[in-house]
Amino acid sequence: MPKISEERRIARREQILAGARRAFAEHGYEGATVARLEKATGMSRGAIFNYFPSKEDLFLELAWRDNAHLIQLWLDRGWEAALREVVEEDPDWLGVYLEMTRKIRTDPEFARRHAELDDEGHVSALIEHVRDQQERGELRDDYPPERVAGFISLVANGVVLQMGFGERIRDVDALLDFVRTSVEQPTSRARSRTPSRTRS
């Protein structure tokens, strides 16, 4: 039997993930049966489970990727860009994401596996990033960086919850302004609102 090239293997894996994301968004975690995953991915169950041992593994990979992507976006472009990304996410997928919280609460083994994936150094990198911003005077420093990052994450989780229930965020700029007022140093906010001057 001919070997599949590494490029083809990666492409197939991405095809499965993309199709599974659509199936989960449309049918929910429980409703995304193997037959529906086959239809969405265009691949047989044998092929799907050759790359992912179970539906749970597939879902965990998608959830972990989303989380890692948002943290990296925060590190690269700031918390506002990450929060905008959450607001612009597919509400159906966010509804599925909420199902993950239910499984974390009710399924100890799932909770353990999720915690293992979540402990990849992303959170510590984010806290260090916030600490650096505090030292540069960009974010308020009267609270530990864990609390500042936690507050922004709490807002993001609230957005996920609201949109997952089918209610869009009507004024994203106002939301960002409220968060900005809460986490930035007053002098930093004043600079961001002052028109830039051309240097001579």
mmCIF file of N, CA, C and O in Angstrom, residues 83-128:
data_model
loop_
_atom_site.group_PDB
_atom_site.id
_atom_site.type_symbol
_atom_site.label_atom_id
_atom_site.label_comp_id
_atom_site.label_asym_id
_atom_site.label_seq_id
_atom_site.Cartn_x
_atom_site.Cartn_y
_atom_site.Cartn_z
ATOM 1 N N LEU A 83 -10.621 40.009 21.423
ATOM 2 C CA LEU A 83 -12.039 40.144 21.782
ATOM 3 C C LEU A 83 -12.900 40.352 20.538
ATOM 4 O O LEU A 83 -14.008 39.805 20.439
ATOM 5 N N ARG A 84 -12.395 41.113 19.582
ATOM 6 C CA ARG A 84 -13.128 41.277 18.323
ATOM 7 C C ARG A 84 -13.297 39.938 17.601
ATOM 8 O O ARG A 84 -14.334 39.662 16.994
ATOM 9 N N GLU A 85 -12.277 39.121 17.665
ATOM 10 C CA GLU A 85 -12.338 37.803 17.029
ATOM 11 C C GLU A 85 -13.461 36.964 17.636
ATOM 12 O O GLU A 85 -14.189 36.273 16.931
ATOM 13 N N VAL A 86 -13.597 37.036 18.964
ATOM 14 C CA VAL A 86 -14.675 36.300 19.634
ATOM 15 C C VAL A 86 -16.034 36.810 19.162
ATOM 16 O O VAL A 86 -16.944 36.031 18.869
ATOM 17 N N VAL A 87 -16.171 38.135 19.078
ATOM 18 C CA VAL A 87 -17.436 38.735 18.663
ATOM 19 C C VAL A 87 -17.807 38.323 17.242
ATOM 20 O O VAL A 87 -18.986 38.134 16.922
ATOM 21 N N GLU A 88 -16.808 38.153 16.390
ATOM 22 C CA GLU A 88 -17.063 37.833 14.987
ATOM 23 C C GLU A 88 -17.173 36.331 14.730
ATOM 24 O O GLU A 88 -17.412 35.906 13.602
ATOM 25 N N GLU A 89 -17.041 35.519 15.768
ATOM 26 C CA GLU A 89 -17.092 34.064 15.613
ATOM 27 C C GLU A 89 -18.512 33.613 15.253
ATOM 28 O O GLU A 89 -19.492 34.307 15.516
ATOM 29 N N ASP A 90 -18.597 32.450 14.628
ATOM 30 C CA ASP A 90 -19.878 31.841 14.274
ATOM 31 C C ASP A 90 -20.650 31.514 15.551
ATOM 32 O O ASP A 90 -20.187 30.709 16.363
ATOM 33 N N PRO A 91 -21.844 32.106 15.767
ATOM 34 C CA PRO A 91 -22.604 31.840 16.991
ATOM 35 C C PRO A 91 -22.943 30.364 17.174
ATOM 36 O O PRO A 91 -23.019 29.881 18.303
ATOM 37 N N ASP A 92 -23.153 29.643 16.065
ATOM 38 C CA ASP A 92 -23.460 28.218 16.181
ATOM 39 C C ASP A 92 -22.283 27.459 16.782
ATOM 40 O O ASP A 92 -22.464 26.565 17.613
ATOM 41 N N TRP A 93 -21.068 27.814 16.341
ATOM 42 C CA TRP A 93 -19.901 27.150 16.916
ATOM 43 C C TRP A 93 -19.736 27.526 18.380
ATOM 44 O O TRP A 93 -19.375 26.687 19.215
ATOM 45 N N LEU A 94 -20.017 28.779 18.725
ATOM 46 C CA LEU A 94 -19.916 29.189 20.123
ATOM 47 C C LEU A 94 -20.914 28.420 20.981
ATOM 48 O O LEU A 94 -20.637 28.101 22.142
ATOM 49 N N GLY A 95 -22.083 28.109 20.407
ATOM 50 C CA GLY A 95 -23.051 27.297 21.133
ATOM 51 C C GLY A 95 -22.491 25.918 21.440
ATOM 52 O O GLY A 95 -22.692 25.377 22.538
ATOM 53 N N VAL A 96 -21.764 25.350 20.491
ATOM 54 C CA VAL A 96 -21.127 24.054 20.717
ATOM 55 C C VAL A 96 -20.043 24.200 21.779
ATOM 56 O O VAL A 96 -19.876 23.336 22.649
ATOM 57 N N TYR A 97 -19.326 25.303 21.710
ATOM 58 C CA TYR A 97 -18.259 25.548 22.681
ATOM 59 C C TYR A 97 -18.815 25.563 24.101
ATOM 60 O O TYR A 97 -18.182 25.089 25.039
ATOM 61 N N LEU A 98 -20.047 26.097 24.238
ATOM 62 C CA LEU A 98 -20.690 26.105 25.546
ATOM 63 C C LEU A 98 -20.971 24.686 26.028
ATOM 64 O O LEU A 98 -20.973 24.423 27.238
ATOM 65 N N GLU A 99 -21.224 23.776 25.101
ATOM 66 C CA GLU A 99 -21.449 22.386 25.484
ATOM 67 C C GLU A 99 -20.208 21.807 26.156
ATOM 68 O O GLU A 99 -20.306 20.909 27.002
ATOM 69 N N MET A 100 -19.058 22.305 25.775
ATOM 70 C CA MET A 100 -17.829 21.839 26.388
ATOM 71 C C MET A 100 -17.825 22.138 27.882
ATOM 72 O O MET A 100 -17.370 21.319 28.687
ATOM 73 N N THR A 101 -18.336 23.310 28.273
ATOM 74 C CA THR A 101 -18.359 23.650 29.699
ATOM 75 C C THR A 101 -19.256 22.685 30.466
ATOM 76 O O THR A 101 -18.968 22.346 31.622
ATOM 77 N N ARG A 102 -20.350 22.250 29.827
ATOM 78 C CA ARG A 102 -21.223 21.273 30.480
ATOM 79 C C ARG A 102 -20.491 19.957 30.674
ATOM 80 O O ARG A 102 -20.552 19.347 31.747
ATOM 81 N N LYS A 103 -19.753 19.531 29.654
ATOM 82 C CA LYS A 103 -19.018 18.274 29.764
ATOM 83 C C LYS A 103 -17.914 18.382 30.821
ATOM 84 O O LYS A 103 -17.622 17.414 31.531
ATOM 85 N N ILE A 104 -17.305 19.549 30.928
ATOM 86 C CA ILE A 104 -16.271 19.741 31.948
ATOM 87 C C ILE A 104 -16.874 19.593 33.340
ATOM 88 O O ILE A 104 -16.262 19.005 34.242
ATOM 89 N N ARG A 105 -18.098 20.108 33.506
ATOM 90 C CA ARG A 105 -18.756 20.027 34.817
ATOM 91 C C ARG A 105 -19.234 18.619 35.144
ATOM 92 O O ARG A 105 -19.240 18.218 36.305
ATOM 93 N N THR A 106 -19.661 17.880 34.140
ATOM 94 C CA THR A 106 -20.348 16.614 34.397
ATOM 95 C C THR A 106 -19.521 15.365 34.087
ATOM 96 O O THR A 106 -19.915 14.269 34.465
ATOM 97 N N ASP A 107 -18.401 15.531 33.391
ATOM 98 C CA ASP A 107 -17.601 14.379 32.974
ATOM 99 C C ASP A 107 -16.170 14.551 33.491
ATOM 100 O O ASP A 107 -15.371 15.264 32.879
ATOM 101 N N PRO A 108 -15.832 13.919 34.621
ATOM 102 C CA PRO A 108 -14.501 14.110 35.228
ATOM 103 C C PRO A 108 -13.344 13.768 34.288
ATOM 104 O O PRO A 108 -12.327 14.455 34.291
ATOM 105 N N GLU A 109 -13.495 12.715 33.500
ATOM 106 C CA GLU A 109 -12.420 12.328 32.595
ATOM 107 C C GLU A 109 -12.225 13.374 31.501
ATOM 108 O O GLU A 109 -11.096 13.719 31.139
ATOM 109 N N PHE A 110 -13.334 13.895 30.977
ATOM 110 C CA PHE A 110 -13.252 14.952 29.972
ATOM 111 C C PHE A 110 -12.609 16.194 30.585
ATOM 112 O O PHE A 110 -11.771 16.842 29.952
ATOM 113 N N ALA A 111 -13.003 16.514 31.822
ATOM 114 C CA ALA A 111 -12.433 17.678 32.509
ATOM 115 C C ALA A 111 -10.928 17.520 32.683
ATOM 116 O O ALA A 111 -10.165 18.482 32.512
ATOM 117 N N ARG A 112 -10.492 16.304 33.021
ATOM 118 C CA ARG A 112 -9.061 16.054 33.192
ATOM 119 C C ARG A 112 -8.312 16.252 31.882
ATOM 120 O O ARG A 112 -7.266 16.908 31.844
ATOM 121 N N ARG A 113 -8.850 15.694 30.798
ATOM 122 C CA ARG A 113 -8.189 15.806 29.502
ATOM 123 C C ARG A 113 -8.162 17.251 29.022
ATOM 124 O O ARG A 113 -7.172 17.710 28.444
ATOM 125 N N HIS A 114 -9.237 17.979 29.273
ATOM 126 C CA HIS A 114 -9.280 19.391 28.876
ATOM 127 C C HIS A 114 -8.242 20.193 29.650
ATOM 128 O O HIS A 114 -7.562 21.060 29.093
ATOM 129 N N ALA A 115 -8.107 19.903 30.938
ATOM 130 C CA ALA A 115 -7.137 20.619 31.766
ATOM 131 C C ALA A 115 -5.718 20.342 31.275
ATOM 132 O O ALA A 115 -4.865 21.238 31.274
ATOM 133 N N GLU A 116 -5.448 19.112 30.855
ATOM 134 C CA GLU A 116 -4.120 18.775 30.339
ATOM 135 C C GLU A 116 -3.798 19.558 29.073
ATOM 136 O O GLU A 116 -2.689 20.064 28.901
ATOM 137 N N LEU A 117 -4.785 19.663 28.181
ATOM 138 C CA LEU A 117 -4.568 20.429 26.953
ATOM 139 C C LEU A 117 -4.410 21.905 27.244
ATOM 140 O O LEU A 117 -3.659 22.614 26.573
ATOM 141 N N ASP A 118 -5.141 22.394 28.250
ATOM 142 C CA ASP A 118 -5.121 23.818 28.564
ATOM 143 C C ASP A 118 -3.816 24.233 29.238
ATOM 144 O O ASP A 118 -3.484 25.405 29.294
ATOM 145 N N ASP A 119 -3.090 23.255 29.765
ATOM 146 C CA ASP A 119 -1.855 23.563 30.489
ATOM 147 C C ASP A 119 -0.659 23.421 29.560
ATOM 148 O O ASP A 119 0.209 22.571 29.744
ATOM 149 N N GLU A 120 -0.627 24.262 28.525
ATOM 150 C CA GLU A 120 0.424 24.167 27.518
ATOM 151 C C GLU A 120 1.366 25.371 27.555
ATOM 152 O O GLU A 120 2.119 25.593 26.629
ATOM 153 N N GLY A 121 1.297 26.158 28.614
ATOM 154 C CA GLY A 121 2.156 27.320 28.714
ATOM 155 C C GLY A 121 1.552 28.588 28.132
ATOM 156 O O GLY A 121 2.122 29.667 28.262
ATOM 157 N N HIS A 122 0.378 28.464 27.477
ATOM 158 C CA HIS A 122 -0.242 29.640 26.868
ATOM 159 C C HIS A 122 -0.673 30.660 27.927
ATOM 160 O O HIS A 122 -0.460 31.858 27.777
ATOM 161 N N VAL A 123 -1.280 30.157 28.992
ATOM 162 C CA VAL A 123 -1.795 31.065 30.020
ATOM 163 C C VAL A 123 -0.654 31.802 30.702
ATOM 164 O O VAL A 123 -0.726 33.022 30.926
ATOM 165 N N SER A 124 0.410 31.089 31.046
ATOM 166 C CA SER A 124 1.553 31.750 31.695
ATOM 167 C C SER A 124 2.187 32.782 30.774
ATOM 168 O O SER A 124 2.613 33.858 31.222
ATOM 169 N N ALA A 125 2.239 32.489 29.471
ATOM 170 C CA ALA A 125 2.781 33.459 28.511
ATOM 171 C C ALA A 125 1.908 34.704 28.458
ATOM 172 O O ALA A 125 2.411 35.835 28.354
ATOM 173 N N LEU A 126 0.597 34.505 28.549
ATOM 174 C CA LEU A 126 -0.322 35.636 28.509
ATOM 175 C C LEU A 126 -0.164 36.509 29.754
ATOM 176 O O LEU A 126 -0.158 37.742 29.666
ATOM 177 N N ILE A 127 -0.020 35.886 30.905
ATOM 178 C CA ILE A 127 0.158 36.644 32.143
ATOM 179 C C ILE A 127 1.460 37.440 32.104
ATOM 180 O O ILE A 127 1.512 38.601 32.523
ATOM 181 N N GLU A 128 2.513 36.840 31.575
ATOM 182 C CA GLU A 128 3.777 37.564 31.437
ATOM 183 C C GLU A 128 3.630 38.744 30.481
ATOM 184 O O GLU A 128 4.218 39.807 30.692
#
